[in-house]
PDB file of C-alpha atoms in Angstrom:
ATOM      1  CA  GLU A   1      -0.680 -20.470  -9.021  1.00  0.00           C
ATOM      2  CA  PRO A   2      -3.459 -18.495 -10.750  1.00  0.00           C
ATOM      3  CA  GLU A   3      -2.801 -14.784 -11.124  1.00  0.00           C
ATOM      4  CA  VAL A   4      -4.643 -11.583 -11.833  1.00  0.00           C
ATOM      5  CA  THR A   5      -3.228 -10.206 -15.085  1.00  0.00           C
ATOM      6  CA  GLN A   6      -3.364  -6.587 -16.205  1.00  0.00           C
ATOM      7  CA  THR A   7      -2.664  -5.020 -19.579  1.00  0.00           C
ATOM      8  CA  PRO A   8      -0.964  -2.881 -20.640  1.00  0.00           C
ATOM      9  CA  SER A   9       1.799  -2.577 -18.061  1.00  0.00           C
ATOM     10  CA  HIS A  10       2.330   1.059 -19.049  1.00  0.00           C
ATOM     11  CA  GLN A  11      -0.092   3.389 -20.850  1.00  0.00           C
ATOM     12  CA  VAL A  12       0.815   6.872 -22.011  1.00  0.00           C
ATOM     13  CA  THR A  13      -2.118   9.051 -23.039  1.00  0.00           C
ATOM     14  CA  GLN A  14      -2.687  12.674 -23.943  1.00  0.00           C
ATOM     15  CA  MET A  15      -4.774  14.697 -21.526  1.00  0.00           C
ATOM     16  CA  GLY A  16      -8.421  14.668 -22.534  1.00  0.00           C
ATOM     17  CA  GLN A  17      -8.255  11.271 -24.209  1.00  0.00           C
ATOM     18  CA  GLU A  18     -10.127   8.185 -23.092  1.00  0.00           C
ATOM     19  CA  VAL A  19      -8.224   5.175 -21.775  1.00  0.00           C
ATOM     20  CA  ILE A  20      -9.287   1.606 -21.037  1.00  0.00           C
ATOM     21  CA  LEU A  21      -7.335  -0.482 -18.555  1.00  0.00           C
ATOM     22  CA  ARG A  22      -7.821  -4.205 -18.790  1.00  0.00           C
ATOM     23  CA  CYS A  23      -7.749  -6.950 -16.209  1.00  0.00           C
ATOM     24  CA  VAL A  24      -8.268 -10.695 -16.286  1.00  0.00           C
ATOM     25  CA  PRO A  25      -9.214 -11.776 -12.760  1.00  0.00           C
ATOM     26  CA  ILE A  26      -8.581 -15.257 -11.419  1.00  0.00           C
ATOM     27  CA  SER A  27     -11.050 -17.530 -13.177  1.00  0.00           C
ATOM     28  CA  ASN A  28     -13.284 -18.702 -10.313  1.00  0.00           C
ATOM     29  CA  HIS A  29     -13.344 -15.353  -8.558  1.00  0.00           C
ATOM     30  CA  LEU A  30     -16.587 -13.444  -8.192  1.00  0.00           C
ATOM     31  CA  TYR A  31     -15.608 -10.108  -6.649  1.00  0.00           C
ATOM     32  CA  PHE A  32     -13.590  -7.589  -8.642  1.00  0.00           C
ATOM     33  CA  TYR A  33     -11.913  -4.350  -7.639  1.00  0.00           C
ATOM     34  CA  TRP A  34      -9.941  -1.402  -8.923  1.00  0.00           C
ATOM     35  CA  TYR A  35      -7.505   0.533  -6.755  1.00  0.00           C
ATOM     36  CA  ARG A  36      -5.028   3.227  -7.634  1.00  0.00           C
ATOM     37  CA  GLN A  37      -1.759   4.453  -6.148  1.00  0.00           C
ATOM     38  CA  ILE A  38      -0.529   7.918  -6.977  1.00  0.00           C
ATOM     39  CA  LEU A  39       3.262   8.094  -6.783  1.00  0.00           C
ATOM     40  CA  GLY A  40       4.403   8.292  -3.172  1.00  0.00           C
ATOM     41  CA  GLN A  41       0.905   7.890  -1.771  1.00  0.00           C
ATOM     42  CA  LYS A  42      -1.118   5.002  -0.419  1.00  0.00           C
ATOM     43  CA  VAL A  43      -3.183   2.497  -2.349  1.00  0.00           C
ATOM     44  CA  GLU A  44      -6.737   3.881  -2.629  1.00  0.00           C
ATOM     45  CA  PHE A  45      -9.958   2.012  -3.292  1.00  0.00           C
ATOM     46  CA  LEU A  46     -11.866   3.033  -6.410  1.00  0.00           C
ATOM     47  CA  VAL A  47     -14.660   0.549  -7.017  1.00  0.00           C
ATOM     48  CA  SER A  48     -15.888  -2.964  -6.330  1.00  0.00           C
ATOM     49  CA  PHE A  49     -17.973  -5.055  -8.721  1.00  0.00           C
ATOM     50  CA  TYR A  50     -20.049  -8.124  -8.004  1.00  0.00           C
ATOM     51  CA  ASN A  51     -22.842  -9.902  -9.829  1.00  0.00           C
ATOM     52  CA  ASN A  52     -22.446  -7.608 -12.840  1.00  0.00           C
ATOM     53  CA  GLU A  53     -22.945  -4.401 -10.949  1.00  0.00           C
ATOM     54  CA  ILE A  54     -21.013  -1.902  -8.875  1.00  0.00           C
ATOM     55  CA  SER A  55     -21.327  -2.864  -5.213  1.00  0.00           C
ATOM     56  CA  GLU A  56     -19.357   0.031  -3.745  1.00  0.00           C
ATOM     57  CA  LYS A  57     -17.423   3.027  -5.034  1.00  0.00           C
ATOM     58  CA  SER A  58     -15.295   5.739  -3.507  1.00  0.00           C
ATOM     59  CA  GLU A  59     -15.645   9.473  -3.925  1.00  0.00           C
ATOM     60  CA  ILE A  60     -12.763   9.306  -6.393  1.00  0.00           C
ATOM     61  CA  PHE A  61     -14.870   7.172  -8.723  1.00  0.00           C
ATOM     62  CA  ASP A  62     -16.911   9.950 -10.300  1.00  0.00           C
ATOM     63  CA  ASP A  63     -18.663  10.140 -13.682  1.00  0.00           C
ATOM     64  CA  GLN A  64     -15.300  10.162 -15.418  1.00  0.00           C
ATOM     65  CA  PHE A  65     -14.851   6.503 -14.504  1.00  0.00           C
ATOM     66  CA  SER A  66     -16.756   3.381 -15.490  1.00  0.00           C
ATOM     67  CA  VAL A  67     -16.232  -0.353 -15.153  1.00  0.00           C
ATOM     68  CA  GLU A  68     -17.438  -3.230 -17.237  1.00  0.00           C
ATOM     69  CA  ARG A  69     -17.213  -6.965 -17.401  1.00  0.00           C
ATOM     70  CA  PRO A  70     -17.770  -7.370 -21.145  1.00  0.00           C
ATOM     71  CA  ASP A  71     -17.379 -11.150 -21.163  1.00  0.00           C
ATOM     72  CA  GLY A  72     -16.722 -13.974 -18.738  1.00  0.00           C
ATOM     73  CA  SER A  73     -13.051 -13.199 -18.264  1.00  0.00           C
ATOM     74  CA  ASN A  74     -12.215  -9.494 -18.656  1.00  0.00           C
ATOM     75  CA  PHE A  75     -12.836  -6.634 -16.238  1.00  0.00           C
ATOM     76  CA  THR A  76     -12.137  -3.135 -17.532  1.00  0.00           C
ATOM     77  CA  LEU A  77     -11.759   0.354 -16.109  1.00  0.00           C
ATOM     78  CA  LYS A  78     -12.533   3.197 -18.501  1.00  0.00           C
ATOM     79  CA  ILE A  79     -11.421   6.739 -17.775  1.00  0.00           C
ATOM     80  CA  ARG A  80     -13.020   9.379 -19.992  1.00  0.00           C
ATOM     81  CA  SER A  81     -11.380  12.725 -20.685  1.00  0.00           C
ATOM     82  CA  THR A  82      -8.257  11.972 -18.690  1.00  0.00           C
ATOM     83  CA  LYS A  83      -6.643  14.631 -16.498  1.00  0.00           C
ATOM     84  CA  LEU A  84      -3.042  15.072 -15.405  1.00  0.00           C
ATOM     85  CA  GLU A  85      -3.984  13.995 -11.879  1.00  0.00           C
ATOM     86  CA  ASP A  86      -5.185  10.623 -13.179  1.00  0.00           C
ATOM     87  CA  SER A  87      -1.530   9.638 -13.555  1.00  0.00           C
ATOM     88  CA  ALA A  88      -1.053   6.712 -11.166  1.00  0.00           C
ATOM     89  CA  MET A  89      -0.612   2.965 -10.874  1.00  0.00           C
ATOM     90  CA  TYR A  90      -3.957   1.245 -11.274  1.00  0.00           C
ATOM     91  CA  PHE A  91      -4.335  -2.148  -9.629  1.00  0.00           C
ATOM     92  CA  CYS A  92      -7.018  -4.696 -10.335  1.00  0.00           C
ATOM     93  CA  ALA A  93      -7.889  -7.244  -7.636  1.00  0.00           C
ATOM     94  CA  SER A  94     -10.243 -10.172  -7.303  1.00  0.00           C
ATOM     95  CA  ARG A  95     -11.398 -12.702  -4.745  1.00  0.00           C
ATOM     96  CA  ARG A  96     -13.503 -15.803  -4.754  1.00  0.00           C
ATOM     97  CA  ASP A  97     -15.754 -14.861  -1.876  1.00  0.00           C
ATOM     98  CA  ILE A  98     -16.123 -12.128   0.690  1.00  0.00           C
ATOM     99  CA  ASN A  99     -14.181 -14.086   3.332  1.00  0.00           C
ATOM    100  CA  GLN A 100     -11.078 -14.527   1.197  1.00  0.00           C
ATOM    101  CA  PRO A 101      -8.268 -11.995   0.747  1.00  0.00           C
ATOM    102  CA  GLN A 102      -8.110  -9.950  -2.417  1.00  0.00           C
ATOM    103  CA  HIS A 103      -5.447 -10.926  -4.947  1.00  0.00           C
ATOM    104  CA  PHE A 104      -3.838  -8.117  -6.897  1.00  0.00           C
ATOM    105  CA  GLY A 105      -2.423  -7.822 -10.388  1.00  0.00           C
ATOM    106  CA  ASP A 106       0.898  -6.130 -11.092  1.00  0.00           C
ATOM    107  CA  GLY A 107      -0.788  -2.914 -12.122  1.00  0.00           C
ATOM    108  CA  THR A 108      -0.930  -0.565 -15.102  1.00  0.00           C
ATOM    109  CA  ARG A 109       1.135   2.578 -14.904  1.00  0.00           C
ATOM    110  CA  LEU A 110      -0.955   5.347 -16.456  1.00  0.00           C
ATOM    111  CA  SER A 111       0.911   8.472 -17.523  1.00  0.00           C
ATOM    112  CA  ILE A 112      -1.143  11.446 -18.687  1.00  0.00           C
ATOM    113  CA  LEU A 113       0.790  14.033 -20.711  1.00  0.00           C
TER     114      LEU A 113
ATOM    115  CA  ASP B   1      -8.712  10.689   6.211  1.00  0.00           C
ATOM    116  CA  GLN B   2      -6.030   8.493   7.771  1.00  0.00           C
ATOM    117  CA  GLN B   3      -8.028   5.591   9.106  1.00  0.00           C
ATOM    118  CA  VAL B   4      -5.040   3.271   8.813  1.00  0.00           C
ATOM    119  CA  LYS B   5      -1.595   4.583   9.697  1.00  0.00           C
ATOM    120  CA  GLN B   6       1.859   3.166   9.397  1.00  0.00           C
ATOM    121  CA  ASN B   7       4.023   5.687  11.187  1.00  0.00           C
ATOM    122  CA  SER B   8       7.390   4.212  10.246  1.00  0.00           C
ATOM    123  CA  PRO B   9       8.141   4.816   6.573  1.00  0.00           C
ATOM    124  CA  SER B  10      11.210   2.594   6.713  1.00  0.00           C
ATOM    125  CA  LEU B  11      12.899  -0.064   8.822  1.00  0.00           C
ATOM    126  CA  SER B  12      16.292  -1.761   8.556  1.00  0.00           C
ATOM    127  CA  VAL B  13      16.976  -5.111  10.213  1.00  0.00           C
ATOM    128  CA  GLN B  14      19.909  -7.502  10.179  1.00  0.00           C
ATOM    129  CA  GLU B  15      19.373 -10.859   8.514  1.00  0.00           C
ATOM    130  CA  GLY B  16      18.269 -13.476  11.028  1.00  0.00           C
ATOM    131  CA  ARG B  17      16.811 -10.943  13.447  1.00  0.00           C
ATOM    132  CA  ILE B  18      13.149 -10.133  14.038  1.00  0.00           C
ATOM    133  CA  SER B  19      11.367  -7.486  11.947  1.00  0.00           C
ATOM    134  CA  ILE B  20       8.411  -5.773  13.614  1.00  0.00           C
ATOM    135  CA  LEU B  21       6.146  -3.642  11.476  1.00  0.00           C
ATOM    136  CA  ASN B  22       3.417  -1.622  13.136  1.00  0.00           C
ATOM    137  CA  CYS B  23       0.030  -0.328  12.081  1.00  0.00           C
ATOM    138  CA  ASP B  24      -2.583   1.763  13.899  1.00  0.00           C
ATOM    139  CA  TYR B  25      -6.197   2.294  12.981  1.00  0.00           C
ATOM    140  CA  THR B  26      -8.923   4.629  14.117  1.00  0.00           C
ATOM    141  CA  ASN B  27     -12.147   3.025  12.885  1.00  0.00           C
ATOM    142  CA  SER B  28     -13.592   0.683  15.525  1.00  0.00           C
ATOM    143  CA  MET B  29     -15.813  -0.869  12.834  1.00  0.00           C
ATOM    144  CA  PHE B  30     -12.829  -2.578  11.217  1.00  0.00           C
ATOM    145  CA  ASP B  31     -13.104  -6.323  11.777  1.00  0.00           C
ATOM    146  CA  TYR B  32     -10.601  -7.822   9.382  1.00  0.00           C
ATOM    147  CA  PHE B  33      -6.970  -6.879   8.916  1.00  0.00           C
ATOM    148  CA  LEU B  34      -4.383  -7.944   6.384  1.00  0.00           C
ATOM    149  CA  TRP B  35      -0.729  -7.474   5.570  1.00  0.00           C
ATOM    150  CA  TYR B  36       0.487  -7.239   1.997  1.00  0.00           C
ATOM    151  CA  LYS B  37       4.041  -7.192   0.673  1.00  0.00           C
ATOM    152  CA  LYS B  38       4.961  -5.226  -2.429  1.00  0.00           C
ATOM    153  CA  TYR B  39       8.075  -5.417  -4.575  1.00  0.00           C
ATOM    154  CA  PRO B  40       8.848  -2.681  -7.121  1.00  0.00           C
ATOM    155  CA  ALA B  41       6.898  -3.021 -10.378  1.00  0.00           C
ATOM    156  CA  GLU B  42       4.636  -5.681  -8.878  1.00  0.00           C
ATOM    157  CA  GLY B  43       1.233  -5.617  -7.255  1.00  0.00           C
ATOM    158  CA  PRO B  44       0.639  -6.158  -3.544  1.00  0.00           C
ATOM    159  CA  THR B  45       0.953  -9.818  -2.512  1.00  0.00           C
ATOM    160  CA  PHE B  46      -1.186 -11.126   0.319  1.00  0.00           C
ATOM    161  CA  LEU B  47       0.833 -12.286   3.325  1.00  0.00           C
ATOM    162  CA  ILE B  48      -1.372 -12.911   6.322  1.00  0.00           C
ATOM    163  CA  SER B  49      -4.663 -11.776   7.813  1.00  0.00           C
ATOM    164  CA  ILE B  50      -6.449 -11.697  11.128  1.00  0.00           C
ATOM    165  CA  SER B  51     -10.053 -11.413  12.141  1.00  0.00           C
ATOM    166  CA  SER B  52     -11.027  -9.143  15.019  1.00  0.00           C
ATOM    167  CA  ILE B  53     -12.153 -12.159  17.035  1.00  0.00           C
ATOM    168  CA  LYS B  54      -8.519 -13.252  17.316  1.00  0.00           C
ATOM    169  CA  ASP B  55      -5.461 -11.587  18.776  1.00  0.00           C
ATOM    170  CA  LYS B  56      -2.807 -13.606  16.977  1.00  0.00           C
ATOM    171  CA  ASN B  57      -2.390 -15.472  13.725  1.00  0.00           C
ATOM    172  CA  GLU B  58       0.745 -17.290  12.662  1.00  0.00           C
ATOM    173  CA  ASP B  59       1.911 -18.581   9.291  1.00  0.00           C
ATOM    174  CA  GLY B  60       5.462 -19.839   9.148  1.00  0.00           C
ATOM    175  CA  ARG B  61       7.859 -16.953   9.762  1.00  0.00           C
ATOM    176  CA  PHE B  62       5.007 -14.422   9.816  1.00  0.00           C
ATOM    177  CA  THR B  63       2.867 -13.615  12.846  1.00  0.00           C
ATOM    178  CA  VAL B  64       0.266 -10.892  13.086  1.00  0.00           C
ATOM    179  CA  PHE B  65      -0.817  -9.555  16.476  1.00  0.00           C
ATOM    180  CA  LEU B  66      -3.982  -7.551  17.028  1.00  0.00           C
ATOM    181  CA  ASN B  67      -4.608  -5.352  20.065  1.00  0.00           C
ATOM    182  CA  LYS B  68      -8.186  -4.146  19.680  1.00  0.00           C
ATOM    183  CA  SER B  69      -8.217  -1.953  22.745  1.00  0.00           C
ATOM    184  CA  ALA B  70      -5.184  -0.062  21.437  1.00  0.00           C
ATOM    185  CA  LYS B  71      -6.397  -0.261  17.814  1.00  0.00           C
ATOM    186  CA  HIS B  72      -2.975  -1.553  16.895  1.00  0.00           C
ATOM    187  CA  LEU B  73      -1.654  -4.445  14.874  1.00  0.00           C
ATOM    188  CA  SER B  74       1.835  -5.605  14.174  1.00  0.00           C
ATOM    189  CA  LEU B  75       3.557  -8.008  11.831  1.00  0.00           C
ATOM    190  CA  HIS B  76       6.509 -10.007  13.119  1.00  0.00           C
ATOM    191  CA  ILE B  77       8.885 -11.660  10.693  1.00  0.00           C
ATOM    192  CA  VAL B  78      11.367 -14.059  12.242  1.00  0.00           C
ATOM    193  CA  PRO B  79      13.968 -14.817  11.155  1.00  0.00           C
ATOM    194  CA  SER B  80      14.205 -11.988   8.644  1.00  0.00           C
ATOM    195  CA  GLN B  81      15.720 -12.814   5.254  1.00  0.00           C
ATOM    196  CA  PRO B  82      17.128 -10.541   2.521  1.00  0.00           C
ATOM    197  CA  GLY B  83      14.243 -11.622   0.256  1.00  0.00           C
ATOM    198  CA  ASP B  84      11.842 -10.043   2.745  1.00  0.00           C
ATOM    199  CA  SER B  85      13.072  -6.602   1.684  1.00  0.00           C
ATOM    200  CA  ALA B  86       9.966  -4.914   0.260  1.00  0.00           C
ATOM    201  CA  VAL B  87       7.261  -2.402   1.137  1.00  0.00           C
ATOM    202  CA  TYR B  88       4.717  -3.780   3.610  1.00  0.00           C
ATOM    203  CA  PHE B  89       1.159  -2.456   3.686  1.00  0.00           C
ATOM    204  CA  CYS B  90      -1.409  -3.107   6.338  1.00  0.00           C
ATOM    205  CA  ALA B  91      -5.024  -2.996   5.253  1.00  0.00           C
ATOM    206  CA  ALA B  92      -8.338  -3.069   7.069  1.00  0.00           C
ATOM    207  CA  SER B  93     -11.916  -3.864   6.221  1.00  0.00           C
ATOM    208  CA  ASP B  94     -15.180  -3.063   7.990  1.00  0.00           C
ATOM    209  CA  GLY B  95     -17.076  -5.883   6.336  1.00  0.00           C
ATOM    210  CA  THR B  96     -17.882  -3.865   3.240  1.00  0.00           C
ATOM    211  CA  TYR B  97     -16.219  -4.648  -0.048  1.00  0.00           C
ATOM    212  CA  LYS B  98     -13.182  -2.403   0.117  1.00  0.00           C
ATOM    213  CA  TYR B  99      -9.857  -2.409   1.885  1.00  0.00           C
ATOM    214  CA  ILE B 100      -8.367   0.707   3.466  1.00  0.00           C
ATOM    215  CA  PHE B 101      -4.588   0.687   3.150  1.00  0.00           C
ATOM    216  CA  GLY B 102      -1.873   2.284   5.218  1.00  0.00           C
ATOM    217  CA  THR B 103       0.941   4.248   3.613  1.00  0.00           C
ATOM    218  CA  GLY B 104       3.423   1.375   3.809  1.00  0.00           C
ATOM    219  CA  THR B 105       6.724   0.640   5.557  1.00  0.00           C
ATOM    220  CA  ARG B 106       9.817  -0.090   3.495  1.00  0.00           C
ATOM    221  CA  LEU B 107      11.690  -2.986   5.104  1.00  0.00           C
ATOM    222  CA  LYS B 108      15.334  -3.532   4.297  1.00  0.00           C
ATOM    223  CA  VAL B 109      16.938  -6.727   5.558  1.00  0.00           C
ATOM    224  CA  LEU B 110      20.697  -6.407   5.634  1.00  0.00           C
ATOM    225  CA  ALA B 111      22.818  -9.454   4.829  1.00  0.00           C
TER     226      ALA B 111
END
C-alpha cells in the first residue's frame, strides 16, 4: 500500500539554525499538509497546500515557516531561525481529493538545542 | 481552543470485550469526522470516518456513531484485540482543508 514517507526520522538542530523537513506524499495525491505535535499535546494543523500554493494556514504558521513543492514528488517544510519551542513531531499528510481522508507519514522528530 | 475533546485520556478493556471511545465537539460547522489510530513512533493511521448526514458507519470490527444534537461521536471496537492497543484520535473538519484533532485516548486491551 502506498505510503507517505518523511525524512529524516529525527533531526537535531541548534537554536537559530534553519531546518528543512522533507516529505514524499503518495504519488497521485493532490492535497498536502503539515501538522505538528508537541510532546504530550494534540496534533495541530500548520498548513495545507494545493495547486502549488498555500490553501490554508494556522496562526502557528508565521513568517518563520515556509513550504515548497520543489519537484513533482517532494513537499518540504522549512523553519528559519528555529526556537526551542519548535521542538515537536512534525507530520506530513496527503490526500487524493477533498472527500478522501488524509494519510499521514511517520513524522520527523525535531529537537532544538 | 478545545473544539474537539476526548475527555478520557486512557481506557483499559479485556480482550474480546467492547471498547468505546468518546469524543465531543463544540463547532456546529463540523460536517466530517474521523478516527485515527496511532502507535508509538508512527504517524496517525486512518481508521474510519463519518459524514454529518449519517449517524452510523461500520467497517468490520469498527463502528462510529454520531449524535449531532449532542455534538458527540463514539468509536466502538468489538471484539477488542491486543493489537488494538494504541492512542486513538478523533478529528473533525468543517469542509475547509484542515482537520482539528482531539487530545487522544490511550486504549490498552488486556489479554
